PDB file of C-alpha atoms in Angstrom:
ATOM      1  CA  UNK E   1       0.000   0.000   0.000  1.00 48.00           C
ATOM      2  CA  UNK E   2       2.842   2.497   0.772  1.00 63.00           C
ATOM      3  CA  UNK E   3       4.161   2.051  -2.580  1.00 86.00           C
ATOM      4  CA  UNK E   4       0.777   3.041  -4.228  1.00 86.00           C
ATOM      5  CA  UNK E   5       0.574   6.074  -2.270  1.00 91.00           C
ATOM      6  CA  UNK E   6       4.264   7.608  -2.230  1.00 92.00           C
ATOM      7  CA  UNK E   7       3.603  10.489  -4.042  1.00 93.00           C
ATOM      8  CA  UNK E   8       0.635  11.364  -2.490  1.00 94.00           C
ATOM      9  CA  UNK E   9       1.811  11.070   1.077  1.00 95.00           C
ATOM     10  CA  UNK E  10       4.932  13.458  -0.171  1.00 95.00           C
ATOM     11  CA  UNK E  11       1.790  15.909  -1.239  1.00 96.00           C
ATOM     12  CA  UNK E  12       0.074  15.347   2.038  1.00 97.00           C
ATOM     13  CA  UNK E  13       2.976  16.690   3.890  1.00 97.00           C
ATOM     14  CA  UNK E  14       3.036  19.379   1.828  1.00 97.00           C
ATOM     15  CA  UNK E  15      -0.609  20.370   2.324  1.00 98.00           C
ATOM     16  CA  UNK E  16       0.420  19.815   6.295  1.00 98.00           C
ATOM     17  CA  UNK E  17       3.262  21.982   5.880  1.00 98.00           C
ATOM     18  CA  UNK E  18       1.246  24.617   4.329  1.00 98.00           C
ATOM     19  CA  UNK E  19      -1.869  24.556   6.935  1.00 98.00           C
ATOM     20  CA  UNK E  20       0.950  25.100   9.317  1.00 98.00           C
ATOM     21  CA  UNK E  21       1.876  28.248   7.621  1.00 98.00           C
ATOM     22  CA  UNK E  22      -1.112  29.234   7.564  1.00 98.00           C
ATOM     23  CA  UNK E  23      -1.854  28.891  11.083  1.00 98.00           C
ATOM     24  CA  UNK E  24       1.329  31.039  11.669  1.00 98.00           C
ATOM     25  CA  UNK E  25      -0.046  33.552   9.218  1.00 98.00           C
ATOM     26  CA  UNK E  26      -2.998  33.979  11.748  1.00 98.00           C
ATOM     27  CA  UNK E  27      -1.100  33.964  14.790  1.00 98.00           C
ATOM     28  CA  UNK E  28       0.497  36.523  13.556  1.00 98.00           C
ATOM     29  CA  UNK E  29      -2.900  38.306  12.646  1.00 98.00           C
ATOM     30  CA  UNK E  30      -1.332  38.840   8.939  1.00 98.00           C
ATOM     31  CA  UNK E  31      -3.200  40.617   6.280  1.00 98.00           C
ATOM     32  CA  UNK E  32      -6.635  38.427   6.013  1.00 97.00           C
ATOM     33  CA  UNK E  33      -6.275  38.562   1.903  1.00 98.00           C
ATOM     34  CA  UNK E  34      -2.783  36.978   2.460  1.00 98.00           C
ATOM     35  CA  UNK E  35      -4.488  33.882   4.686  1.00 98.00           C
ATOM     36  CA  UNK E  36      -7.143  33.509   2.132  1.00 98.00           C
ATOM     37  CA  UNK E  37      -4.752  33.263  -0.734  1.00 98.00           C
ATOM     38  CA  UNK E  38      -3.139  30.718   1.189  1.00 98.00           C
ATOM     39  CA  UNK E  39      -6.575  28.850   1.829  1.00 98.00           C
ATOM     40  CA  UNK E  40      -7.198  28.690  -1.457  1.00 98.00           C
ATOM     41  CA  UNK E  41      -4.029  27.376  -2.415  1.00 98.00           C
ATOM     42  CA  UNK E  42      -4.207  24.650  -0.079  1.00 98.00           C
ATOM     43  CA  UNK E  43      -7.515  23.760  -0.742  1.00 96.00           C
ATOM     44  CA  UNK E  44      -6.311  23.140  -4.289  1.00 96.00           C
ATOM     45  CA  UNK E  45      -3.388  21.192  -3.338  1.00 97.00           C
ATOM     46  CA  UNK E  46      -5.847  19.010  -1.622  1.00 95.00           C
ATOM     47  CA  UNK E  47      -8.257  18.477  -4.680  1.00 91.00           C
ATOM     48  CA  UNK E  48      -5.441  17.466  -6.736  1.00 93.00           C
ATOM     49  CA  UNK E  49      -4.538  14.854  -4.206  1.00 93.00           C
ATOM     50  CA  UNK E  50      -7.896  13.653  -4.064  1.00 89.00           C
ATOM     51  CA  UNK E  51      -8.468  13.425  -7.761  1.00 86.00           C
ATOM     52  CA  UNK E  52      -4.909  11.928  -7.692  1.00 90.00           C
ATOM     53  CA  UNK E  53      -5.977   8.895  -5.057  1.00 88.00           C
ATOM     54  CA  UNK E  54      -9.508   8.360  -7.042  1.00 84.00           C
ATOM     55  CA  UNK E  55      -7.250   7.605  -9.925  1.00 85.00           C
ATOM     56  CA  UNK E  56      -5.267   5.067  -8.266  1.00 86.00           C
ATOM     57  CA  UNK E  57      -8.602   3.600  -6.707  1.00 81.00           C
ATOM     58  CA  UNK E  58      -9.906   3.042 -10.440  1.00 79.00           C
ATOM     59  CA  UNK E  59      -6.452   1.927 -11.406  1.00 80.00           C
ATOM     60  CA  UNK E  60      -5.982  -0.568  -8.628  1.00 78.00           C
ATOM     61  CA  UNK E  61      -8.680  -1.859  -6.685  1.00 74.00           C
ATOM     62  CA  UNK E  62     -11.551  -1.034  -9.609  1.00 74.00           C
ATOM     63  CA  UNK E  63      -9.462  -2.661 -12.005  1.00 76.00           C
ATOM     64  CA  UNK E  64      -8.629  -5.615  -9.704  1.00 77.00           C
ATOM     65  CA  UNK E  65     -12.349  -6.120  -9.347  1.00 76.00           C
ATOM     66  CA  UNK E  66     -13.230  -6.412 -13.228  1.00 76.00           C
ATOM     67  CA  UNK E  67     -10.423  -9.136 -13.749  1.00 81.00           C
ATOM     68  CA  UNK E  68     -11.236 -11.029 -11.326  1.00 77.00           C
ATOM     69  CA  UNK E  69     -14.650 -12.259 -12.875  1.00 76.00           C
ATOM     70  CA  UNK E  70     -16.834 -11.545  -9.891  1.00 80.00           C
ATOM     71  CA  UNK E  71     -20.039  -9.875 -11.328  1.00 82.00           C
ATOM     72  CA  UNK E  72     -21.138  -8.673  -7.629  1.00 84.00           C
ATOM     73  CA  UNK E  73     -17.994  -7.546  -6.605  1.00 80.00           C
ATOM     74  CA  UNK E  74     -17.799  -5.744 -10.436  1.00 79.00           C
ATOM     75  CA  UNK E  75     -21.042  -4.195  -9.368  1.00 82.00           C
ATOM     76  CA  UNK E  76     -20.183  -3.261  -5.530  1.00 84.00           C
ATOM     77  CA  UNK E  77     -16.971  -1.168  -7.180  1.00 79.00           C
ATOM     78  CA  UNK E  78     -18.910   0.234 -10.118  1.00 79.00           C
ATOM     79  CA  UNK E  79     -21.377   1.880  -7.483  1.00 83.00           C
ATOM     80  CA  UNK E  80     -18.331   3.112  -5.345  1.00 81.00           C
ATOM     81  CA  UNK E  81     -16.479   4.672  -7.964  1.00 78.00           C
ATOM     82  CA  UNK E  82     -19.580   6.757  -8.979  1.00 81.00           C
ATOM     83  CA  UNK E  83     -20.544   7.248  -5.401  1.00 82.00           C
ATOM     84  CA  UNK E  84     -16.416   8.329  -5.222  1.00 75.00           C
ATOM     85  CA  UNK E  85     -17.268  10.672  -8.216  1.00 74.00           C
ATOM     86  CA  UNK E  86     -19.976  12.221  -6.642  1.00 75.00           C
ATOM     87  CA  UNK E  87     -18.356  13.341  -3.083  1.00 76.00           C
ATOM     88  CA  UNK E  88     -14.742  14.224  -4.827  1.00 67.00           C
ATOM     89  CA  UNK E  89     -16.747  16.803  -7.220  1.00 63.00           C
ATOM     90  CA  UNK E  90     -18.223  18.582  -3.442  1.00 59.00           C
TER      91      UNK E  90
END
C-alpha cells in the first residue's frame, strides 16, 4: 500500500506543511487577503490529491475487481467509484 501512495503522502505533507503556515499567518494576525490566498491554495493542493488517489482507486482496486470475474464484486466497485465521483466533485 505504501508504494501506491508515495507520491501522495509526499503531497500530504506538503498540504500539512502549508496549513501550518497558515496557522502562523494567523497567529500573527497577517493581512486576512494573504491567509485567504493561502486557503485557497491549499484547498487546491488538496483536490489534486484527491483526484490523484480516485485515480489510483480506479487503477488498482476497480481494475482488480473487473479481472477477477466476480459480477457482484464488479457491481459493488462500479457503485463506489460513482458514489467516489460524486463526493470528490463537493
Amino acid at each position: 500500500m505504501h508504494q501506491k501512495f508515495a507520491k501522495e503522502i509526499a503531497r500530504m505533507k506538503r498540504i500539512e506543511g502549508q496549513a501550518r503556515g497558515i496557522v502562523r499567518m494567523m497567529e500573527e494576525e497577517r493581512y486576512c487577503i494573504d491567509v485567504l490566498q493561502q486557503m485557497s491554495a491549499m484547498e487546491a493542493a488538496l483536490r489534486a490529491a484527491k483526484s490523484k488517489v480516485l485515480a489510483i482507486h480506479a487503477s488498482h482496486c476497480i481494475e482488480d475487481a473487473l479481472q477477477g470475474g466476480d459480477a457482484v464484486a464488479q457491481r459493488e466497485k462500479f457503485n463506489e467509484l460513482i458514489d467516489l465521483f460524486g463526493k470528490v466533485g463537493r
